[in-house]
Coordinates of C-alpha atoms in Angstrom, one line a residue:
M1425 CA 30.6 -41.2 -21.1
P1426 CA 31.3 -45.2 -20.4
Y1427 CA 28.8 -47.7 -18.8
L1428 CA 30.0 -49.5 -16.1
F1429 CA 29.4 -53.5 -16.1
S1430 CA 28.6 -54.8 -12.7
R1431 CA 29.9 -57.9 -11.3
C1432 CA 26.9 -59.5 -12.7
G1433 CA 27.4 -58.6 -16.2
A1434 CA 24.6 -55.9 -16.6
L1435 CA 24.9 -53.0 -18.3
M1436 CA 24.6 -50.4 -15.8
P1437 CA 24.0 -46.6 -17.4
P1438 CA 25.8 -44.3 -14.5
F1439 CA 23.6 -41.6 -14.6
A1440 CA 20.5 -43.5 -14.3
L1441 CA 20.0 -44.8 -11.3
L1442 CA 19.9 -41.9 -8.7
L1443 CA 15.8 -41.7 -8.4
R1444 CA 14.7 -44.4 -10.7
P1445 CA 12.9 -47.1 -8.9
V1446 CA 14.8 -50.9 -10.0
R1447 CA 13.2 -52.3 -12.8
M1448 CA 14.2 -56.0 -13.7
I1449 CA 14.3 -57.0 -17.6
R1450 CA 11.7 -59.8 -18.5
S1451 CA 13.6 -62.3 -19.8
A1452 CA 14.7 -65.9 -18.8
S1453 CA 18.4 -64.6 -19.0
T1454 CA 17.5 -62.9 -15.8
L1455 CA 16.6 -65.9 -13.7
L1456 CA 19.8 -67.6 -15.1
L1457 CA 21.6 -64.6 -14.0
A1458 CA 19.9 -64.6 -10.5
L1459 CA 20.4 -68.4 -10.2
G1460 CA 24.0 -68.1 -11.1
L1461 CA 24.2 -65.1 -8.2
L1462 CA 22.8 -67.5 -5.2
V1463 CA 24.9 -70.8 -6.8
A1464 CA 28.4 -69.5 -7.2
G1465 CA 28.0 -66.5 -4.6
P1466 CA 29.0 -63.0 -5.6
V1467 CA 31.1 -62.6 -8.5
C1468 CA 34.1 -60.9 -7.6
A1469 CA 35.5 -58.0 -10.2
Q1470 CA 37.9 -59.3 -12.6
Q1471 CA 41.3 -58.9 -11.5
Q1472 CA 42.9 -55.5 -13.3
P1473 CA 46.5 -57.0 -15.0
A1474 CA 49.6 -55.6 -13.6
A1475 CA 50.9 -52.5 -14.8
P1476 CA 53.7 -52.4 -17.5
G1477 CA 56.9 -52.5 -16.4
K1478 CA 55.8 -53.7 -12.7
P1479 CA 56.5 -57.2 -11.4
A1480 CA 53.5 -59.2 -10.4
A1481 CA 54.8 -59.7 -7.1
A1482 CA 57.4 -57.8 -5.1
D1483 CA 61.0 -58.8 -5.5
K1484 CA 61.6 -58.4 -1.4
P1485 CA 58.9 -58.3 1.0
R1486 CA 58.4 -55.7 3.2
K1487 CA 57.9 -55.9 7.3
L1488 CA 54.3 -55.2 7.8
T1489 CA 53.5 -52.7 10.2
R1490 CA 51.7 -53.6 13.6
K1491 CA 48.8 -51.7 12.5
E1492 CA 48.7 -54.0 9.4
R1493 CA 49.2 -56.9 11.4
K1494 CA 46.1 -56.5 13.2
E1495 CA 44.1 -55.5 10.0
M1496 CA 45.3 -58.8 8.9
Q1497 CA 44.4 -60.8 12.0
R1498 CA 40.5 -59.0 12.0
Q1499 CA 39.8 -60.0 8.6
A1500 CA 40.9 -63.3 8.8
A1501 CA 38.9 -63.8 12.0
L1502 CA 35.9 -62.3 9.8
E1503 CA 36.8 -64.9 6.8
A1504 CA 36.6 -67.8 9.2
A1505 CA 33.3 -66.6 10.9
K1506 CA 32.0 -66.5 7.5
A1507 CA 33.4 -70.0 6.2
Q1508 CA 32.2 -71.2 9.4
Q1509 CA 28.5 -69.6 8.4
Q1510 CA 28.7 -71.2 5.0
S1511 CA 29.6 -75.1 5.8
Q1512 CA 26.6 -74.8 8.2
I1513 CA 24.5 -74.9 5.4
T1514 CA 23.9 -78.1 4.2
E1515 CA 23.8 -79.3 0.2
K1516 CA 20.1 -79.3 0.3
D1517 CA 19.5 -76.4 2.0
R1518 CA 21.4 -74.5 -0.5
E1519 CA 19.3 -76.2 -3.3
L1520 CA 16.2 -75.2 -1.8
S1521 CA 17.3 -71.8 -1.2
A1522 CA 18.1 -71.1 -4.8
A1523 CA 14.5 -72.6 -5.3
Y1524 CA 12.9 -69.9 -3.3
F1525 CA 15.1 -67.3 -4.8
V1526 CA 14.1 -68.2 -8.5
D1527 CA 11.0 -68.1 -7.7
G1528 CA 11.2 -65.0 -5.7
V1529 CA 12.7 -63.5 -9.0
K1530 CA 10.1 -64.7 -11.2
F1531 CA 7.2 -63.0 -9.0
M1532 CA 9.4 -60.1 -8.9
L1533 CA 9.1 -59.9 -12.8
L1534 CA 5.4 -60.4 -12.7
E1535 CA 5.3 -57.3 -10.3
D1536 CA 3.7 -59.7 -7.7
Y1537 CA 5.6 -58.5 -5.0
P1538 CA 4.0 -60.4 -1.9
K1539 CA 4.5 -63.6 -3.2
A1540 CA 7.9 -62.3 -4.5
L1541 CA 8.8 -61.4 -0.7
E1542 CA 7.3 -64.3 0.6
R1543 CA 9.4 -66.8 -1.5
L1544 CA 12.8 -64.5 -0.9
L1545 CA 12.2 -64.4 2.7
K1546 CA 12.2 -68.2 2.5
A1547 CA 15.7 -68.1 0.5
Y1548 CA 16.8 -65.7 3.2
Q1549 CA 15.8 -67.7 6.0
L1550 CA 18.1 -71.1 4.8
D1551 CA 20.8 -68.4 3.4
P1552 CA 20.8 -65.5 5.7
N1553 CA 24.5 -64.6 4.6
N1554 CA 24.1 -64.6 0.8
A1555 CA 24.3 -61.0 -0.6
A1556 CA 21.9 -61.4 -3.5
I1557 CA 19.1 -62.3 -1.5
N1558 CA 19.5 -59.3 0.7
Y1559 CA 19.8 -57.5 -2.4
K1560 CA 16.5 -58.5 -4.0
I1561 CA 14.4 -58.4 -0.8
A1562 CA 15.9 -54.8 -0.3
E1563 CA 14.6 -54.2 -4.1
A1564 CA 11.3 -55.9 -3.0
N1565 CA 10.5 -53.7 -0.3
L1566 CA 11.5 -50.5 -2.4
L1567 CA 9.3 -51.4 -4.6
I1568 CA 6.2 -51.8 -2.3
G1569 CA 7.3 -48.0 -0.6
N1570 CA 8.7 -50.3 2.8
L1571 CA 11.9 -47.9 2.7
K1572 CA 12.6 -49.3 6.4
D1573 CA 13.1 -53.0 5.8
A1574 CA 14.3 -51.9 2.1
G1575 CA 17.3 -50.1 4.2
N1576 CA 18.1 -52.7 6.3
F1577 CA 18.4 -55.8 3.7
A1578 CA 20.5 -53.0 1.3
Q1579 CA 22.8 -52.3 3.9
A1580 CA 23.3 -56.1 4.5
A1581 CA 23.8 -56.6 0.8
V1582 CA 26.8 -54.0 0.8
R1583 CA 28.2 -55.4 4.0
L1584 CA 28.3 -58.9 2.7
D1585 CA 29.7 -58.0 -0.8
G1586 CA 31.3 -54.7 -0.8
K1587 CA 32.3 -55.1 -4.4
N1588 CA 29.3 -55.0 -6.2
A1589 CA 28.0 -51.6 -7.1
Y1590 CA 24.4 -52.6 -7.6
Y1591 CA 24.1 -52.8 -3.9
Y1592 CA 25.4 -49.2 -3.1
L1593 CA 23.2 -48.3 -5.7
I1594 CA 20.1 -49.3 -4.5
L1595 CA 20.9 -48.1 -0.8
A1596 CA 21.6 -44.9 -2.5
Q1597 CA 18.3 -45.0 -3.9
I1598 CA 16.5 -45.8 -0.7
Y1599 CA 18.2 -42.8 1.2
A1600 CA 17.6 -40.4 -1.5
S1601 CA 13.9 -41.6 -1.6
Q1602 CA 13.8 -40.6 1.9
K1603 CA 15.3 -37.0 0.8
Q1604 CA 18.3 -38.2 3.1
F1605 CA 20.6 -37.0 0.7
T1606 CA 23.7 -36.9 3.1
E1607 CA 23.2 -40.5 4.0
A1608 CA 23.0 -41.4 0.0
A1609 CA 25.9 -38.8 -0.6
Q1610 CA 27.9 -41.1 2.1
V1611 CA 27.1 -44.5 0.2
Y1612 CA 28.2 -43.0 -3.6
T1613 CA 31.6 -42.1 -1.5
K1614 CA 32.0 -45.6 -0.5
L1615 CA 31.0 -46.9 -4.0
I1616 CA 33.6 -45.0 -5.8
Q1617 CA 36.2 -45.6 -3.3
D1618 CA 35.9 -49.6 -3.0
V1619 CA 34.1 -50.7 -6.1
P1620 CA 36.6 -50.8 -9.1
D1621 CA 35.9 -48.5 -12.4
S1622 CA 32.9 -46.7 -10.8
K1623 CA 34.0 -43.1 -11.2
S1624 CA 31.3 -42.4 -13.3
Y1625 CA 29.2 -41.9 -10.0
L1626 CA 30.6 -39.2 -9.2
F1627 CA 28.1 -37.3 -11.4
N1628 CA 25.3 -38.8 -9.1
L1629 CA 27.5 -38.0 -6.1
A1630 CA 27.4 -34.1 -7.4
E1631 CA 23.8 -34.0 -8.0
L1632 CA 23.3 -35.2 -4.9
Y1633 CA 25.4 -32.5 -3.2
L1634 CA 23.6 -29.9 -5.5
A1635 CA 20.2 -31.2 -3.9
Q1636 CA 21.6 -30.4 -0.9
G1637 CA 22.9 -26.7 -1.7
K1638 CA 26.3 -28.1 -1.1
L1639 CA 27.7 -26.0 -4.0
T1640 CA 31.6 -26.4 -3.1
D1641 CA 31.3 -30.2 -3.0
A1642 CA 29.5 -30.4 -5.8
L1643 CA 32.3 -28.6 -7.9
T1644 CA 35.0 -31.0 -6.2
A1645 CA 33.0 -34.2 -7.6
F1646 CA 32.4 -32.5 -11.0
E1647 CA 35.6 -31.5 -11.2
Q1648 CA 37.0 -35.2 -10.2
A1649 CA 34.6 -36.5 -12.8
E1650 CA 36.2 -34.4 -15.7
K1651 CA 39.6 -35.4 -14.4
E1652 CA 38.7 -39.2 -15.1
F1653 CA 36.1 -38.2 -18.4
G1654 CA 37.6 -35.4 -19.4
P1655 CA 35.9 -32.0 -20.0
M1656 CA 32.0 -32.2 -21.0
D1657 CA 29.8 -29.7 -22.1
E1658 CA 26.6 -30.5 -19.6
V1659 CA 29.3 -30.4 -16.9
S1660 CA 30.4 -27.0 -18.0
F1661 CA 27.0 -25.6 -17.8
K1662 CA 26.4 -27.3 -13.9
K1663 CA 29.4 -25.8 -13.1
Q1664 CA 28.5 -22.4 -14.6
Q1665 CA 25.6 -22.5 -12.5
I1666 CA 27.2 -23.4 -9.5
Y1667 CA 29.7 -20.3 -10.0
L1668 CA 26.6 -17.9 -10.0
K1669 CA 24.9 -18.9 -7.3
Q1670 CA 28.3 -18.3 -5.8
N1671 CA 28.6 -15.2 -7.3
N1672 CA 31.7 -15.9 -8.8
L1673 CA 31.2 -14.7 -12.1
D1674 CA 34.6 -14.3 -13.3
K1675 CA 34.9 -18.3 -13.1
A1676 CA 31.3 -19.1 -14.8
L1677 CA 32.7 -16.7 -17.6
Q1678 CA 35.7 -18.7 -17.8
E1679 CA 33.9 -21.8 -18.2
G1680 CA 31.6 -20.5 -21.0
E1681 CA 34.8 -19.4 -22.7
A1682 CA 35.9 -22.6 -22.4
L1683 CA 32.8 -24.2 -23.8
I1684 CA 33.2 -21.8 -26.9
T1685 CA 37.1 -22.4 -27.4
A1686 CA 35.9 -26.4 -27.2
N1687 CA 32.9 -26.0 -29.8
P1688 CA 33.9 -23.2 -32.0
D1689 CA 30.9 -24.3 -34.1
E1690 CA 28.3 -24.3 -31.6
V1691 CA 26.5 -20.8 -31.7
R1692 CA 24.3 -21.5 -28.8
Y1693 CA 27.4 -21.7 -26.5
V1694 CA 28.4 -18.3 -27.7
L1695 CA 25.0 -16.9 -27.2
A1696 CA 24.8 -18.5 -23.6
Q1697 CA 28.1 -16.3 -23.1
A1698 CA 26.4 -13.4 -24.5
E1699 CA 23.4 -13.6 -22.4
M1700 CA 25.5 -14.2 -19.3
Y1701 CA 27.0 -10.6 -19.9
A1702 CA 23.8 -8.9 -20.1
A1703 CA 22.4 -10.7 -17.2
N1704 CA 25.1 -9.2 -15.2
N1705 CA 25.2 -6.0 -16.9
R1706 CA 28.1 -6.1 -19.1
L1707 CA 26.7 -4.5 -22.0
P1708 CA 30.0 -4.2 -24.3
D1709 CA 30.9 -7.4 -23.7
A1710 CA 27.3 -8.7 -24.3
I1711 CA 27.2 -6.9 -27.5
R1712 CA 30.6 -8.0 -28.5
V1713 CA 29.6 -11.7 -28.2
A1714 CA 26.1 -11.5 -29.7
Q1715 CA 28.2 -10.1 -32.7
Q1716 CA 30.2 -12.6 -32.8
A1717 CA 27.1 -15.1 -32.8
L1718 CA 25.5 -13.4 -35.9
R1719 CA 29.0 -14.0 -37.7
K1720 CA 28.3 -17.5 -37.6
E1721 CA 24.7 -17.1 -38.2
P1722 CA 23.0 -13.6 -39.5
E1723 CA 19.7 -14.3 -38.8
N1724 CA 19.9 -15.9 -35.7
P1725 CA 17.2 -14.1 -33.4
Q1726 CA 18.3 -14.9 -30.3
A1727 CA 21.5 -12.9 -30.7
H1728 CA 19.1 -10.2 -32.0
M1729 CA 17.1 -10.2 -29.1
I1730 CA 19.8 -10.0 -26.9
L1731 CA 21.3 -6.9 -29.0
A1732 CA 18.0 -5.3 -29.0
D1733 CA 17.8 -5.3 -24.7
A1734 CA 21.9 -4.4 -24.2
Y1735 CA 21.5 -1.3 -26.8
R1736 CA 17.7 -0.2 -25.2
Q1737 CA 19.7 -0.5 -21.5
Q1738 CA 22.4 1.7 -23.1
G1739 CA 19.6 4.4 -24.4
N1740 CA 20.3 3.4 -28.1
A1741 CA 16.6 3.4 -28.8
T1742 CA 17.1 3.4 -32.5
E1743 CA 19.5 0.3 -33.0
S1744 CA 17.0 -1.6 -30.3
E1745 CA 14.5 -1.0 -32.3
K1746 CA 16.4 -2.0 -35.2
Q1747 CA 17.4 -5.4 -33.6
I1748 CA 14.1 -6.5 -32.2
K1749 CA 12.5 -5.9 -35.4
Q1750 CA 15.0 -8.5 -37.3
A1751 CA 14.6 -11.0 -34.5
F1752 CA 10.6 -10.5 -34.9
E1753 CA 11.1 -11.4 -38.8
S1754 CA 12.7 -14.5 -38.1
P1755 CA 10.0 -17.7 -38.0
E1756 CA 12.9 -19.2 -35.5
L1757 CA 11.4 -17.1 -32.7
S1758 CA 8.7 -18.9 -31.8
I1759 CA 5.3 -17.3 -31.8
D1760 CA 5.1 -18.0 -27.7
Q1761 CA 8.5 -15.8 -27.3
K1762 CA 6.9 -12.7 -29.7
V1763 CA 3.4 -12.8 -27.7
R1764 CA 5.2 -12.7 -24.2
I1765 CA 7.4 -9.6 -25.6
L1766 CA 4.3 -8.0 -27.3
V1767 CA 2.2 -8.6 -24.2
D1768 CA 5.3 -6.8 -22.3
Y1769 CA 4.6 -3.7 -24.8
L1770 CA 0.6 -4.0 -23.9
K1771 CA 1.5 -3.1 -20.7
Q1772 CA 3.1 0.1 -21.2
L1773 CA 0.9 1.3 -23.8
P1774 CA -1.0 3.7 -24.5
N1775 CA 2.7 5.3 -24.4
P1776 CA 3.6 7.3 -27.6
A1777 CA 7.2 6.6 -27.2
I1778 CA 6.7 2.8 -27.9
Q1779 CA 3.4 2.8 -29.7
Q1780 CA 4.7 2.8 -33.4
T1781 CA 7.5 -0.1 -32.5
A1782 CA 4.5 -2.3 -31.1
L1783 CA 2.4 -2.0 -33.8
E1784 CA 4.6 -2.7 -36.4
L1785 CA 6.0 -6.1 -34.3
A1786 CA 2.5 -6.9 -34.0
D1787 CA 2.3 -6.3 -38.0
I1788 CA 5.4 -8.1 -38.5
T1789 CA 4.1 -11.0 -36.0
T1790 CA 0.9 -11.5 -38.2
K1791 CA 3.0 -11.5 -41.4
V1792 CA 5.7 -14.0 -40.0
H1793 CA 2.7 -16.6 -38.5
P1794 CA -0.1 -16.4 -40.8
R1795 CA -1.4 -19.4 -39.5
E1796 CA -1.4 -18.5 -35.8
A1797 CA -4.9 -17.4 -34.0
K1798 CA -2.5 -16.0 -31.4
A1799 CA -0.7 -13.8 -33.6
F1800 CA -3.9 -11.9 -34.6
S1801 CA -5.1 -12.0 -31.3
V1802 CA -2.2 -10.0 -29.8
A1803 CA -2.2 -7.8 -32.8
G1804 CA -5.5 -6.9 -32.0
D1805 CA -4.7 -5.9 -28.5
V1806 CA -2.0 -4.0 -29.5
Q1807 CA -3.8 -2.1 -32.0
L1808 CA -7.0 -1.6 -29.5
L1809 CA -5.0 0.3 -27.1
A1810 CA -3.7 2.3 -30.1
E1811 CA -7.0 3.2 -30.6
Q1812 CA -7.2 1.5 -33.8
K1813 CA -10.4 -0.1 -33.5
P1814 CA -11.7 -0.9 -36.7
K1815 CA -7.7 -2.3 -37.5
A1816 CA -8.3 -4.2 -34.0
R1817 CA -11.3 -5.7 -34.9
T1818 CA -9.9 -6.8 -38.3
S1819 CA -6.9 -8.8 -36.2
Y1820 CA -9.5 -10.2 -34.1
L1821 CA -12.0 -11.5 -36.8
Q1822 CA -8.8 -13.1 -38.4
A1823 CA -8.2 -15.0 -35.2
L1824 CA -11.3 -16.5 -35.0
R1825 CA -11.4 -17.5 -38.5
L1826 CA -8.2 -19.6 -37.4
D1827 CA -9.8 -20.6 -34.0
N1828 CA -13.2 -19.6 -33.0
S1829 CA -13.1 -20.8 -29.8
H1830 CA -11.9 -18.2 -27.8
Y1831 CA -14.9 -16.4 -25.8
K1832 CA -12.8 -13.3 -24.9
I1833 CA -12.1 -12.5 -28.8
W1834 CA -15.6 -12.8 -29.6
Q1835 CA -16.0 -10.0 -26.5
Q1836 CA -13.7 -7.7 -27.6
V1837 CA -15.2 -7.8 -31.4
V1838 CA -19.0 -7.2 -30.4
L1839 CA -17.7 -4.3 -28.1
I1840 CA -15.9 -2.4 -30.9
D1841 CA -19.1 -2.9 -32.7
A1842 CA -21.2 -1.4 -30.0
E1843 CA -18.6 1.4 -29.4
L1844 CA -18.7 2.1 -33.3
A1845 CA -22.6 1.8 -33.1
Q1846 CA -22.5 -0.3 -36.5
S1847 CA -25.6 -2.4 -35.8
D1848 CA -25.3 -4.8 -38.3
S1849 CA -21.5 -5.8 -37.5
L1850 CA -23.0 -6.4 -34.3
L1851 CA -26.0 -8.0 -34.8
K1852 CA -24.0 -10.5 -37.0
H1853 CA -21.3 -11.1 -34.8
T1854 CA -23.2 -11.5 -31.8
N1855 CA -25.4 -14.0 -33.6
Q1856 CA -22.0 -16.0 -34.8
A1857 CA -21.0 -15.8 -31.0
L1858 CA -24.5 -16.8 -29.5
E1859 CA -24.1 -19.9 -31.6
L1860 CA -21.1 -20.8 -29.8
F1861 CA -21.9 -19.7 -26.4
P1862 CA -25.3 -19.3 -26.3
N1863 CA -25.2 -19.6 -22.5
Q1864 CA -23.1 -16.4 -22.4
A1865 CA -25.3 -13.3 -21.3
V1866 CA -23.1 -10.5 -22.2
F1867 CA -23.7 -11.9 -26.0
W1868 CA -27.4 -11.7 -25.9
F1869 CA -27.1 -8.3 -23.8
Y1870 CA -25.1 -7.3 -27.2
N1871 CA -27.6 -8.4 -29.6
G1872 CA -30.2 -6.5 -27.8
V1873 CA -28.1 -3.5 -28.4
G1874 CA -27.7 -4.1 -31.8
H1875 CA -31.5 -4.3 -32.5
T1876 CA -31.8 -1.2 -30.7
F1877 CA -29.4 0.4 -32.8
A1878 CA -31.1 -0.9 -35.8
K1879 CA -34.8 0.4 -34.5
Q1880 CA -36.1 -2.8 -33.9
P1881 CA -37.2 -2.7 -30.1
A1882 CA -39.4 -5.7 -30.2
K1883 CA -36.3 -7.7 -31.0
A1884 CA -34.2 -6.2 -28.6
V1885 CA -36.4 -7.0 -25.7
R1886 CA -36.3 -10.6 -26.6
A1887 CA -33.0 -10.8 -26.2
F1888 CA -32.6 -8.6 -23.4
E1889 CA -35.2 -10.6 -21.3
Q1890 CA -33.3 -13.9 -22.8
G1891 CA -30.2 -12.5 -21.5
K1892 CA -31.8 -11.3 -18.3
K1893 CA -32.3 -14.7 -17.3
L1894 CA -29.0 -16.2 -17.6
A1895 CA -27.4 -12.9 -15.4
T1896 CA -29.1 -14.3 -12.2
D1897 CA -25.5 -14.7 -10.4
N1898 CA -24.4 -11.5 -11.6
P1899 CA -26.7 -8.5 -10.3
E1900 CA -24.8 -5.6 -12.0
L1901 CA -25.2 -7.0 -15.6
A1902 CA -28.9 -7.9 -14.4
A1903 CA -29.4 -4.3 -13.8
Q1904 CA -27.8 -3.4 -16.8
F1905 CA -30.5 -5.4 -18.4
D1906 CA -33.2 -4.1 -16.6
T1907 CA -32.3 -0.3 -17.9
Q1908 CA -31.8 -1.1 -22.1
L1909 CA -35.4 -3.1 -21.5
G1910 CA -36.7 0.3 -19.7
D1911 CA -35.7 2.0 -23.1
A1912 CA -37.0 -0.9 -25.4
Y1913 CA -40.2 -1.0 -23.5
N1914 CA -40.6 2.6 -23.7
E1915 CA -40.3 2.5 -27.8
L1916 CA -42.8 -0.3 -27.5
K1917 CA -45.1 2.2 -25.5
E1918 CA -45.2 -0.3 -23.1
Y1919 CA -44.5 2.3 -20.3
D1920 CA -45.6 0.2 -17.3
K1921 CA -43.2 -2.7 -18.1
S1922 CA -40.6 0.4 -19.0
D1923 CA -41.1 1.9 -15.7
A1924 CA -40.7 -1.4 -13.7
A1925 CA -37.7 -1.6 -15.3
Y1926 CA -35.7 1.8 -14.8
D1927 CA -37.1 0.9 -11.2
A1928 CA -35.4 -2.7 -10.9
A1929 CA -32.3 -1.0 -12.0
L1930 CA -32.2 2.1 -9.7
T1931 CA -33.2 -0.6 -6.5
F1932 CA -29.9 -1.9 -7.5
D1933 CA -27.8 1.3 -8.2
A1934 CA -29.5 4.3 -7.1
N1935 CA -26.8 6.4 -9.3
N1936 CA -27.4 4.6 -12.6
A1937 CA -26.8 7.6 -14.9
Q1938 CA -28.8 5.9 -17.7
A1939 CA -31.3 4.8 -15.9
L1940 CA -31.8 8.0 -14.2
N1941 CA -31.7 10.2 -17.5
N1942 CA -33.8 8.1 -19.3
Y1943 CA -36.3 7.5 -17.1
S1944 CA -36.9 11.3 -16.0
Y1945 CA -36.5 12.1 -19.6
Y1946 CA -39.4 9.7 -20.9
L1947 CA -41.5 10.5 -18.0
S1948 CA -41.2 14.5 -18.9
L1949 CA -42.0 13.5 -22.5
R1950 CA -45.4 11.7 -21.3
G1951 CA -46.3 14.5 -18.8
K1952 CA -46.4 12.0 -15.9
N1953 CA -45.3 11.7 -12.3
L1954 CA -42.9 14.6 -13.0
P1955 CA -42.1 15.5 -9.4
K1956 CA -40.4 12.3 -9.4
A1957 CA -38.9 13.0 -12.9
R1958 CA -37.6 16.3 -11.4
D1959 CA -36.2 14.3 -8.2
M1960 CA -34.0 12.0 -10.5
A1961 CA -32.9 14.4 -13.1
A1962 CA -31.6 17.0 -10.0
K1963 CA -30.0 14.1 -8.7
L1964 CA -27.9 13.3 -11.8
I1965 CA -27.1 17.1 -12.2
K1966 CA -25.4 16.7 -8.9
L1967 CA -23.9 13.6 -10.0
F1968 CA -22.7 15.6 -13.3
P1969 CA -23.1 19.4 -13.2
E1970 CA -21.5 19.8 -16.3
N1971 CA -23.0 16.7 -18.8
G1972 CA -24.6 18.7 -21.6
T1973 CA -27.2 15.5 -21.7
Y1974 CA -27.9 15.2 -18.4
L1975 CA -28.3 19.5 -18.2
D1976 CA -31.2 19.2 -21.0
T1977 CA -33.0 16.6 -19.4
Y1978 CA -33.2 18.1 -16.3
G1979 CA -34.1 21.5 -18.1
W1980 CA -36.8 19.7 -20.0
V1981 CA -38.4 18.5 -16.8
L1982 CA -38.5 21.9 -15.2
Y1983 CA -40.2 23.0 -18.4
Q1984 CA -42.6 20.6 -18.5
L1985 CA -43.9 21.9 -14.9
K1986 CA -43.8 25.3 -16.4
D1987 CA -40.6 26.1 -14.2
Y1988 CA -39.7 28.1 -17.4
A1989 CA -37.0 30.7 -15.7
N1990 CA -35.3 27.8 -13.8
A1991 CA -35.9 25.5 -17.1
R1992 CA -33.7 28.3 -18.9
Q1993 CA -30.7 28.1 -16.8
Y1994 CA -30.4 24.9 -17.6
L1995 CA -30.6 24.9 -20.8
E1996 CA -28.7 27.5 -21.3
K1997 CA -25.5 25.4 -19.9
A1998 CA -26.6 22.4 -21.7
V1999 CA -26.2 24.7 -25.2
R2000 CA -22.7 25.5 -24.1
T2001 CA -21.9 22.4 -23.6
S2002 CA -23.7 20.7 -26.4
R2003 CA -24.5 21.5 -30.2
D2004 CA -27.5 18.5 -30.4
G2005 CA -30.3 19.6 -32.2
T2006 CA -32.9 18.2 -29.7
V2007 CA -31.2 20.4 -27.0
L2008 CA -31.2 23.7 -29.0
E2009 CA -34.6 23.0 -30.2
H2010 CA -35.6 22.7 -26.1
Y2011 CA -34.1 25.5 -25.9
G2012 CA -35.6 27.5 -28.4
D2013 CA -39.3 26.5 -27.0
V2014 CA -38.1 28.0 -23.5
L2015 CA -36.9 31.2 -24.8
Y2016 CA -40.5 31.1 -26.8
Q2017 CA -42.3 30.4 -23.7
L2018 CA -40.3 33.6 -21.9
G2019 CA -41.5 35.9 -24.7
D2020 CA -38.2 35.9 -26.8
A2021 CA -39.7 34.8 -30.2
A2022 CA -36.7 35.8 -32.3
A2023 CA -34.2 34.0 -30.5
A2024 CA -36.2 30.9 -30.1
V2025 CA -37.0 31.1 -33.9
E2026 CA -33.1 31.5 -34.3
H2027 CA -32.4 28.4 -31.9
W2028 CA -34.8 26.2 -33.9
Q2029 CA -33.1 26.8 -37.3
Q2030 CA -29.8 25.9 -35.5
A2031 CA -31.3 22.9 -34.2
K2032 CA -33.0 21.8 -37.7
K2033 CA -29.2 22.4 -39.1
A2034 CA -27.7 20.4 -36.6
G2035 CA -30.5 17.6 -37.1
G2036 CA -32.2 15.2 -34.5
T2037 CA -35.3 17.5 -33.7
S2038 CA -38.6 16.9 -33.5
A2039 CA -41.4 16.6 -36.3
L2040 CA -43.0 20.1 -35.6
I2041 CA -39.5 22.0 -36.3
D2042 CA -40.6 23.4 -40.0
R2043 CA -43.9 24.5 -38.4
K2044 CA -41.9 26.7 -35.3
I2045 CA -39.8 28.3 -38.0
K2046 CA -42.2 28.6 -40.7
D2047 CA -45.2 30.2 -38.1
R2048 CA -42.3 31.3 -35.5
K2049 CA -44.7 30.2 -33.4
L2050 CA -44.3 26.8 -30.7
Y2051 CA -46.0 24.1 -31.3
E2052 CA -46.1 21.0 -28.8

């Protein structure tokens, strides 16, 4: 792309002046140039040499038309008026104007625009028809945001010297700054028409048309530019976008084919063409062109991705899976692209049809990007949804070794520890998380759960109490803390605190299943407030009529109330849904109370095998007698 030389001798890049603020180069030569502009007047463009073979002057003068004679008379009158105005300026005024002008340019360089304007306006008062002065005043006003005055002086500069590209450019910039794209486009059109060697501004004109949504006009400008400067890749891309917006797919594809032909070694053009075919459901063509790219670059991941998507749309799952795995094995497919793809798989899990592919892609990602925390994090997400919890935890922990700052990954780790009921891991990981996030209540909660698993109720209470202080703005979490405190205080035999904690939890949520179950069960074991225990357990049964643990709790509360017949009814249902040792032992106890000692002993024996029974189970079996 050629650069334009302005009439003032400055190098002017054609693409750079649409919206860029005008900046002056900080050098002494600028001042000399400005002074030259003022003293010598606007410099005219160099005359082009006569075309080869054509005489410099016509051999025989042609007779002028009436219209041409009128135009010449008008131009002569304008030149005479201008000459008269210029002649009215004394040499002293001209020198003083020049001095003010130079001062103004100096302050412009120093970015002291108020002083610059003061000097430039004094120069203007002495020499108002100097195009360079009008131009600099327009520039100063533009830089301080006074667009109205900037526009007026820029228009004057263009009017006074219609052959200087800079004057048109600043006027177009002023219009564009106010989103007056139509006016800006008109300025560029006149610039291209009136100023020699200014065809490169066709690109600016095309961009202005695009900003207005005038696609046809933009196309015309780009095509004119191509006639002047030849085919250009970026222009072809722009034309493709325009054709696509016009729903002219064939034209867009033609541009793509032309790019490929002109640049046979540029795989990116081949891939762009394949993507265009795929996006428009021309799958055989997309596959053909993507394979063409792979013949040039067999490991190109983008080509494999295009093929994977095309084969998927064709229903060829085997080939699609093969292609996407090849793409994932390439380090050139960025980790961010791979994460985005895996997230799409996550949205579809659990789904047996894609689960294995998702797991394999996650494994490939961690192998290709072993130093990327996000690779292990997304792999952990996939594995977790695939119910591979221990493996997911391993992936999450590796992600944290690479970057331990992610709160949500720590949360996933401790949740898995809690679900697996692994107290050692839960305590280790919550302690590590609390070093980084000491004010996060959730980690105190699971730290307390870890101590509960480890039969350390005093430490559990300390963790729960600390966490509850941090959960004041989260009443739901605070209620969970109260439920856990009820259990822990009960273990410590601090029954008043235990009851108060359960009551607080049920005040927030009267249907809190854990609080209803444990509170009523512990009251029954203590033989305290049994009517309240019965009401809570009955409510629980209405909410969960088939839950074996809750049926056992209600049956045991009835047993403590000596309502053995009803206790048997619920304990019998509990035994059918649960083979827990405590449930079996309770059922044996109620059978003994109802006079069926043989059946009682049989269930006590089953309870012992199941485990989790009371310390009296052996005596009950040996003596065939109930001990309480």
